[in-house]
Coordinates of C-alpha atoms in Angstrom, one line a residue:
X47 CA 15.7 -39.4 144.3
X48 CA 14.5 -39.9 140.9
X49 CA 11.4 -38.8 141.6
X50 CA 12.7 -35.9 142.8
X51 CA 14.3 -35.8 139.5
X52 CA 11.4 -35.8 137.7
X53 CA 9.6 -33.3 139.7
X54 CA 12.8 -31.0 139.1
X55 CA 12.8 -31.1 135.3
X56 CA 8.6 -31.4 135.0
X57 CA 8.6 -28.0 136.6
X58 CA 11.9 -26.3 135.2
X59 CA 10.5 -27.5 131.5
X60 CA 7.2 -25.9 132.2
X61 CA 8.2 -22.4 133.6
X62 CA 10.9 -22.4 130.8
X63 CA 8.6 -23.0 128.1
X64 CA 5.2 -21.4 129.3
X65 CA 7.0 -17.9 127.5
X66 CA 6.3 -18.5 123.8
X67 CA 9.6 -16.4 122.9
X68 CA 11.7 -19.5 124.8
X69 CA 10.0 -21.8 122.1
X70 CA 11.0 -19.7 119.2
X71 CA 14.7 -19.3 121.0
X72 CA 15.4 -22.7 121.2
X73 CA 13.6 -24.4 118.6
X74 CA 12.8 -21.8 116.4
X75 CA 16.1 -20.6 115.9
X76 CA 17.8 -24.1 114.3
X77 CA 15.2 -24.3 111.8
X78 CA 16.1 -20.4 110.9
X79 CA 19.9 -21.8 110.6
X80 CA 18.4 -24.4 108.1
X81 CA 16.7 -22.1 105.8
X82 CA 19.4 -19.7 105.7
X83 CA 21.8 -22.4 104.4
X84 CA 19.3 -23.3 101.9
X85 CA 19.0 -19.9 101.1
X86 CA 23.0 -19.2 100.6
X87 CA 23.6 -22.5 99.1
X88 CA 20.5 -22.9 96.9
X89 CA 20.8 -20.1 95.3
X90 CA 24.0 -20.6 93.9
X91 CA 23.0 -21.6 90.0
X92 CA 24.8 -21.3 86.8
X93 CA 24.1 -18.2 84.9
X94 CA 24.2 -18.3 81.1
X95 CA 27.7 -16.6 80.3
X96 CA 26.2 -14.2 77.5
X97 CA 29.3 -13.9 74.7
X98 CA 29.5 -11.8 71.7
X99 CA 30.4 -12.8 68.3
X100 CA 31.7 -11.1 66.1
X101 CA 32.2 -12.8 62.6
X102 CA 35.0 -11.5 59.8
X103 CA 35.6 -14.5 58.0
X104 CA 32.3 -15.4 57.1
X105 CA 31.5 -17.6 54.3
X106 CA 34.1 -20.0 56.0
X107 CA 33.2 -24.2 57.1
X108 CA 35.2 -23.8 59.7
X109 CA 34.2 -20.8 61.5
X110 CA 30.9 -21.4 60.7
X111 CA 31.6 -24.7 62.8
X112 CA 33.6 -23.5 65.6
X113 CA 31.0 -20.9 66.1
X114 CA 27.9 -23.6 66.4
X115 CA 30.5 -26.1 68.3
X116 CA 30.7 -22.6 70.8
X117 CA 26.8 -22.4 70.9
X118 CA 26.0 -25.8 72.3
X119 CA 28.2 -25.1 75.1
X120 CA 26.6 -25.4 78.2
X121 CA 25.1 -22.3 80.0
X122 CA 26.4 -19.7 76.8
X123 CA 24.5 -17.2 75.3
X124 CA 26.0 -16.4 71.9
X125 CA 24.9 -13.0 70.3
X126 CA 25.8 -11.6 67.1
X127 CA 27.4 -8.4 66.8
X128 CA 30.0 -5.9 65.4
X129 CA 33.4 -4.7 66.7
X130 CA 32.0 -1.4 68.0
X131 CA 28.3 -2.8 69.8
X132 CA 30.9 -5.3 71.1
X133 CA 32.7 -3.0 72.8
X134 CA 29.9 -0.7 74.4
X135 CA 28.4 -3.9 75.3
X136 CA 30.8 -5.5 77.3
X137 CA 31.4 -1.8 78.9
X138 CA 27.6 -1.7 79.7
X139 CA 27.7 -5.3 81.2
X140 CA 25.3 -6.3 78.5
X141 CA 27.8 -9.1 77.6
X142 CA 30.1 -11.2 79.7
X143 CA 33.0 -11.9 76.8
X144 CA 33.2 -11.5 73.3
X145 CA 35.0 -13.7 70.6
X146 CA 36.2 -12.2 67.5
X147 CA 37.2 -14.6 64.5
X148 CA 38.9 -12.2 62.2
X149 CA 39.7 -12.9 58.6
X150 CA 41.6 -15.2 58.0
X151 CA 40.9 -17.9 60.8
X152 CA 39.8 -20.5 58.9
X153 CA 43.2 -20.7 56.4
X154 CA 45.1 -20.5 59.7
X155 CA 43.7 -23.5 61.1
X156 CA 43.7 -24.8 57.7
X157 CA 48.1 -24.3 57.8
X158 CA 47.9 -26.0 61.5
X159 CA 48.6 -22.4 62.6
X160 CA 45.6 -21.4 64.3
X161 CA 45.1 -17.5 64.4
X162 CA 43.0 -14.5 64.3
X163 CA 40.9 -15.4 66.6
X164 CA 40.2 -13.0 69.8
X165 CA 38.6 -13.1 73.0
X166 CA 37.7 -10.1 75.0
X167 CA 36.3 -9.6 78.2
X168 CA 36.5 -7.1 81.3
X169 CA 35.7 -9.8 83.8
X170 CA 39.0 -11.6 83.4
X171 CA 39.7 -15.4 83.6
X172 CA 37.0 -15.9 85.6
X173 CA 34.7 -15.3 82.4
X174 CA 36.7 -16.8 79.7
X175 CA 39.1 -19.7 81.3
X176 CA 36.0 -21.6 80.6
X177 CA 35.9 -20.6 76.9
X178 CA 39.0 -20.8 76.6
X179 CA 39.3 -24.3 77.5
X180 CA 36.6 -25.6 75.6
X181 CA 37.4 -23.5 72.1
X182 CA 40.8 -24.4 72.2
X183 CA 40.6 -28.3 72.6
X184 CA 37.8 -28.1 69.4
X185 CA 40.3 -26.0 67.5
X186 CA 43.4 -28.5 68.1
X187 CA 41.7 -31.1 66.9
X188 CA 40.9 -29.5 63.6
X189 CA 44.4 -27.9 63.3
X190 CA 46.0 -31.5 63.8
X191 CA 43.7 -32.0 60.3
X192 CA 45.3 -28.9 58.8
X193 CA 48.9 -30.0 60.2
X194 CA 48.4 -34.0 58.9
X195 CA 46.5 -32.1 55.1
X196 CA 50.2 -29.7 54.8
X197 CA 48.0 -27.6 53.3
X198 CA 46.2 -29.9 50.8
X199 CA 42.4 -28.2 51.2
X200 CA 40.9 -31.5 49.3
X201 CA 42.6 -33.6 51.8
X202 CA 41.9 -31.6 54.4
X203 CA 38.1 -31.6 54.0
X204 CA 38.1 -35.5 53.8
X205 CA 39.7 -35.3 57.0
X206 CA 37.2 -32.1 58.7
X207 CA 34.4 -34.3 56.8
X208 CA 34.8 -37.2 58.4
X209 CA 35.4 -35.6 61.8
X210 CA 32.4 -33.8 61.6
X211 CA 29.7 -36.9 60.7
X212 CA 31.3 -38.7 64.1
X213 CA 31.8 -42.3 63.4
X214 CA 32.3 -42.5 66.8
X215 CA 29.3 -42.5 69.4
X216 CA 29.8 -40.9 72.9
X217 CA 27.4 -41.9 75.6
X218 CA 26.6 -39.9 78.8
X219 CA 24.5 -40.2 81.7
X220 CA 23.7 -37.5 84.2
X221 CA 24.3 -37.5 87.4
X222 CA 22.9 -35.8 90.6
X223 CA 25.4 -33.1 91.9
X224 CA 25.2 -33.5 95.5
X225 CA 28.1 -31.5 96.3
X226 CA 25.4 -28.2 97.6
X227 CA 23.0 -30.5 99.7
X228 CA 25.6 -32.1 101.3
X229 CA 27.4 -28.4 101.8
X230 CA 23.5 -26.7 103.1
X231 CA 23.8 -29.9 105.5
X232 CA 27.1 -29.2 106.8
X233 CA 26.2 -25.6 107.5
X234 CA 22.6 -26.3 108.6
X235 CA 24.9 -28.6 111.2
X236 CA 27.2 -25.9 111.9
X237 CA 24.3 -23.3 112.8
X238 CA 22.7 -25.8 114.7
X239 CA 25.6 -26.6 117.2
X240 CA 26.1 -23.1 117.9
X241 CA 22.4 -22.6 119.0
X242 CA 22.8 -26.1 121.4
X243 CA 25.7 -24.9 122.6
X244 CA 23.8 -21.2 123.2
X245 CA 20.7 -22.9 124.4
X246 CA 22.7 -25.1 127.0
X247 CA 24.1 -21.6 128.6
X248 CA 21.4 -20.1 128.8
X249 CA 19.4 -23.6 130.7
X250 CA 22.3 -24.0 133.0
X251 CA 22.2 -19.9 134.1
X252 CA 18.5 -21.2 135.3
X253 CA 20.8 -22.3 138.4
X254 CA 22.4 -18.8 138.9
X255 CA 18.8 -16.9 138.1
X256 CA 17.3 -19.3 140.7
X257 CA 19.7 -18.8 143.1
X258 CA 19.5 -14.9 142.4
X259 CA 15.4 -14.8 142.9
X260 CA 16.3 -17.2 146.2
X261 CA 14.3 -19.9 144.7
X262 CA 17.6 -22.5 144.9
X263 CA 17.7 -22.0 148.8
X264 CA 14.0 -22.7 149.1
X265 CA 14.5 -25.9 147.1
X266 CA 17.5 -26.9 149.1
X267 CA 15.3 -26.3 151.8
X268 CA 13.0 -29.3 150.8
X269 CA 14.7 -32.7 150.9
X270 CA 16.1 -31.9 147.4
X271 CA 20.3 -32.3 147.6
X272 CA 22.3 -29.6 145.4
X273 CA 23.6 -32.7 143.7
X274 CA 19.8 -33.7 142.8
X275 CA 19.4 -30.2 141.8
X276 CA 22.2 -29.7 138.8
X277 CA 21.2 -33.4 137.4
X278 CA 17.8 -32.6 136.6
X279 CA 18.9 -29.2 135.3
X280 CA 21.6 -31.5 133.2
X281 CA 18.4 -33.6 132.1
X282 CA 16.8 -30.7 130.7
X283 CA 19.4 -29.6 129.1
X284 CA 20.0 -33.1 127.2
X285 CA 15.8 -32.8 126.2
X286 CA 15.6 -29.7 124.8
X287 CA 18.7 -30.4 123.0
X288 CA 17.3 -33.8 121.6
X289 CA 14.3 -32.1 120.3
X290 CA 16.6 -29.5 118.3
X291 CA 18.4 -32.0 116.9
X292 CA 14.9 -33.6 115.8
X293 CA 13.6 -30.4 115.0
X294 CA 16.6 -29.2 112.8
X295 CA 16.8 -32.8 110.9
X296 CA 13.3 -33.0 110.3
X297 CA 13.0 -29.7 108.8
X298 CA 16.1 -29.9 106.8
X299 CA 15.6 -33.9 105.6
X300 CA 11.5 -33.6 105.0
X301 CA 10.5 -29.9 104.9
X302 CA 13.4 -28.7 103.0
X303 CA 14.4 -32.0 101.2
X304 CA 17.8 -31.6 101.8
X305 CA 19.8 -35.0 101.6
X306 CA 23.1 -34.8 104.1
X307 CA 24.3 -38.1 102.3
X308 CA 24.9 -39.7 106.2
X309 CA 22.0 -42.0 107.5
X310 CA 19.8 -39.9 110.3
X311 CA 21.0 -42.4 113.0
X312 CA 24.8 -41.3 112.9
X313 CA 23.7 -38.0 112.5
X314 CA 21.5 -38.5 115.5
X315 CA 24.5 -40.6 117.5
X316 CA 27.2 -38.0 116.6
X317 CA 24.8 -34.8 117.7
X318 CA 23.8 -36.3 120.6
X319 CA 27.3 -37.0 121.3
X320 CA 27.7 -33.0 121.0
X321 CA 24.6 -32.2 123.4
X322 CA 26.8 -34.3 126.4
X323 CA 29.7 -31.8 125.7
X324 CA 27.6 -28.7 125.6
X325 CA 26.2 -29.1 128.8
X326 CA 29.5 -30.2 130.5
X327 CA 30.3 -27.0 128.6
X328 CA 27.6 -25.0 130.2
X329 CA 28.4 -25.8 133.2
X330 CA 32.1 -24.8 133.2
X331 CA 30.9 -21.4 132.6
X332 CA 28.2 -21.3 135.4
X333 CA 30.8 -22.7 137.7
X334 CA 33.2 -20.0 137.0
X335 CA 30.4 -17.4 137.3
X336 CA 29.0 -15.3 140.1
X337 CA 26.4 -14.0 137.9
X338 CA 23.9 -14.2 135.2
X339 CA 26.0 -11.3 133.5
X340 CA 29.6 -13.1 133.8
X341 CA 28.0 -15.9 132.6
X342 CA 26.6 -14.2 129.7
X343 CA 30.1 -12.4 129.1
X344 CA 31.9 -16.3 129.2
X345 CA 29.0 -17.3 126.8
X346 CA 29.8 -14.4 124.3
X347 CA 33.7 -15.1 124.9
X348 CA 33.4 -18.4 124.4
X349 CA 30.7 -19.7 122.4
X350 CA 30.8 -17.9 119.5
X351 CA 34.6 -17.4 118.6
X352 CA 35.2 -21.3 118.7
X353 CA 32.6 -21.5 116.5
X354 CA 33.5 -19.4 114.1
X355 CA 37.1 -21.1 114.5
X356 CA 35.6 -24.4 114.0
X357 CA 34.2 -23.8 110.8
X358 CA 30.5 -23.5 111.8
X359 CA 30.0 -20.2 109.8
X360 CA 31.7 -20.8 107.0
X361 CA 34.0 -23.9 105.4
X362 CA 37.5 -24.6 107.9
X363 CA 39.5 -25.0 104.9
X364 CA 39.4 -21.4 103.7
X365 CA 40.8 -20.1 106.9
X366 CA 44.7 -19.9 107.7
X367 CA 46.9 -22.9 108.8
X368 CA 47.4 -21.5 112.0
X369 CA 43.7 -21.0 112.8
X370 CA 43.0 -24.7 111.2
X371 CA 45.3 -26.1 114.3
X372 CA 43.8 -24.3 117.2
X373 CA 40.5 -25.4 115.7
X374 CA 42.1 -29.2 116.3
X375 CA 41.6 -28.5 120.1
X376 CA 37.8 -27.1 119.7
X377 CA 34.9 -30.0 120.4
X378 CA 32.7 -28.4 117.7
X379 CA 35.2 -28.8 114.8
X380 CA 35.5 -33.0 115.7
X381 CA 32.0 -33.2 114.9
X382 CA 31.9 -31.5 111.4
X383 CA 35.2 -33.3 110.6
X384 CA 32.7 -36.3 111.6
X385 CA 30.0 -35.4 109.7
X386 CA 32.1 -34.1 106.5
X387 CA 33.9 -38.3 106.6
X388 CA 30.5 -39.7 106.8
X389 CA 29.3 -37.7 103.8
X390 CA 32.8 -39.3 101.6
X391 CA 31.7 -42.7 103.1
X392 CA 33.0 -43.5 105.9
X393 CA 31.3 -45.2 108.6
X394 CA 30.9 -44.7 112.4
X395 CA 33.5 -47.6 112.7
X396 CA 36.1 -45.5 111.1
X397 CA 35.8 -42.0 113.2
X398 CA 35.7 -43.7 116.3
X399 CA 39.2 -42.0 117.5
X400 CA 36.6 -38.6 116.9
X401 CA 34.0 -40.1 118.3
X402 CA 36.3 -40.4 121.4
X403 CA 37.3 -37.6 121.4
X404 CA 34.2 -36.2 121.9
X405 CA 33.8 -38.3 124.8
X406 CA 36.8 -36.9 126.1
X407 CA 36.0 -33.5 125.7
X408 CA 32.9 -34.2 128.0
X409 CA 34.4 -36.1 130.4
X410 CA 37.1 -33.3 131.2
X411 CA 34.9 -30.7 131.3
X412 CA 32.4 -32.4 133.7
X413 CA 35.3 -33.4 135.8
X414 CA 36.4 -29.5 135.6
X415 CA 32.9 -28.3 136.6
X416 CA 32.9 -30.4 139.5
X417 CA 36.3 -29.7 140.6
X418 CA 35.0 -26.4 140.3
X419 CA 31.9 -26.7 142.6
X420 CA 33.6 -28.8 145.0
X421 CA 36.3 -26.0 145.9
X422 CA 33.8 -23.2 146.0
X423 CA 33.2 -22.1 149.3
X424 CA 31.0 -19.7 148.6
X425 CA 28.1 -20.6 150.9
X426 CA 25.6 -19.2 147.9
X427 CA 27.1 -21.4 145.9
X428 CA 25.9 -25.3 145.5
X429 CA 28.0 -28.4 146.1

């Protein structure tokens, strides 16, 4: 029997993969999902937010200060200007925001009531909620000087004096944001199980095409059993699967030096996991099919949408409650809930309700092609 097997899948591998188009469909097609979610995700850097400023109480410590305090902001652009160029410039999208400190800012502050001071921008919060949040803390600090002084400039200065030598040392250390190479992982993982489950339709249709062309009957003709038949196209299946999942995590771990923050082997486990549910997948739909073309109509109906419900296209979160609970009873969606615990630290230990649940889902669907099989008495059919 196994040898039968072997023969089966030897020959089914070679006449599958002698067209150089099946290469590029099936492992060509996961490193494309790779590079575009380095492509989407890497290219998501911070621009410099270019502000205007525009300076009437000049001659002033303290807007002098709060100007250069603005300037070592991260990722801002300051530029000097007037009222009018400030205007046409933000109009013209030649600045992002502008920040006008009219006369009279500095007394203000001074009184601990800051004021005169203006921010203008077409682009909304989104532009100056950052500047906002930053300019404000630096000038409540110095208007609690002003507030504590009651408007006594010598004691005042003491105060800003000693505030701006910093008897105080701050010490940071940088860390690596891994937030985008763990988020061009999870899609690179989401591309990639949409093009298994793909791949594994279109393997398992090699049973309908065969049986088509007549080659099935001529097999069964041999002392090759039906039963012997479907497990070496299930073998297949499970190779060419493994070698995707190879293919995808070398490409995305060495090639493309992205870091998924889970160790290859549960990545590996977990995927595999996937490719057992796939083809139990794959053939539910060839059961129910008479056809190459009804299988391909199942495959569009099916594969695709529960995809894009599981959050394999885009992030589950940002879709609507009720499309986050029918996701709940989708396979695909278990394994990037998997994937996304693993990358906050969990280990395989603590999804192992998901992992069984993965089981499940092949289990039942196995049992349902069979089932299937079994009560077809369609004498073209096998089983």
């Amino acid at each position: 029997m196994w040898n039968e097997i072997w023969f089966l899948v030897r020959m089914t591998l070679l006449t599958t993969f002698r067209k150089r188009k099946n290469l590029i469909l099936y492992f060509g097609l996961p490193i494309a999902g790779v590079l575009v979610s380095t492509m989407l995700y890497g290219s998501q850097s911070s621009p410099d937010l270019r502000v205007g400023i525009v300076n009437e109480d000049a001659g002033k410590s303290v807007t002098s200060d709060t100007i250069r305090f603005v300037e070592r902001l991260d990722h801002v652009k300051l530029v000097n200007t007037t009222r009018e160029e400030l205007k046409a410039k933000i109009a013209a999208s030649d600045l992002d925001a502008g920040l006008i400190f009219e006369q009279g800012f500095a007394d203000s502050v001074l009184q601990g009531k800051p004021g005169h001071i203006a921010i203008q921008s077409v682009k909304g919060a989104s532009v100056t909620s950052y500047i906002k949040s930053m300019l404000y803390g630096y000038i409540g600090n110095v208007t609690a000087m002003g507030t504590i002084a009651a408007g006594d400039g010598g004691k005042f200065q003491q105060l800003y004096d000693s505030y701006q030598a910093g008897a105080f040392k701050l010490t940071s250390e940088s860390v690596n944001d891994t937030s985008k190479t763990k988020e061009m992982s999870y899609q690179s993982i989401g591309f990639l199980i949409m093009f298994m489950m793909t791949s594994a339709v279109n393997l398992s249709q090699l049973i309908l095409k065969n049986k088509e062309n007549r080659t099935y009957f001529r097999v069964l003709a041999s002392p090759v059993s039906s039963r012997t038949y479907v497990l070496s196209n299930v073998i297949v299946n499970l190779i060419v699967m493994i070698i995707q999942i190879a293919v995808a995590l070398f490409f995305m771990t060495v090639v493309f030096g992205i870091d998924p923050g889970i160790p290859l082997d549960a990545m590996i486990f977990i995927l595999g996991l996937f490719a057992l549910v796939s083809v139990s997948i794959s053939l539910v739909i060839v059961s129910f099919s008479k056809s190459t073309a009804s299988a391909n109509a199942l495959q569009n109906l099916i594969v695709t949408p529960t995809c894009l419900l599981s959050g394999c296209f885009f992030p589950r979160s940002i879709m609507p409650e009720t499309f986050r609970r029918i996701s709940d009873f989708l396979p695909q969606n278990w394994v990037l809930e998997s994937l996304g615990k693993l990358q906050a630290g969990d280990t395989l230990m603590n999804i192992g309700f998901n992992l069984v649940i993965l089981l499940a889902f092949a289990v039942v669907f196995f049992l349902l092609a069979t089932y299937k099989f079994g009560r077809n008495n369609d004498t073209r059919n096998f089983v």
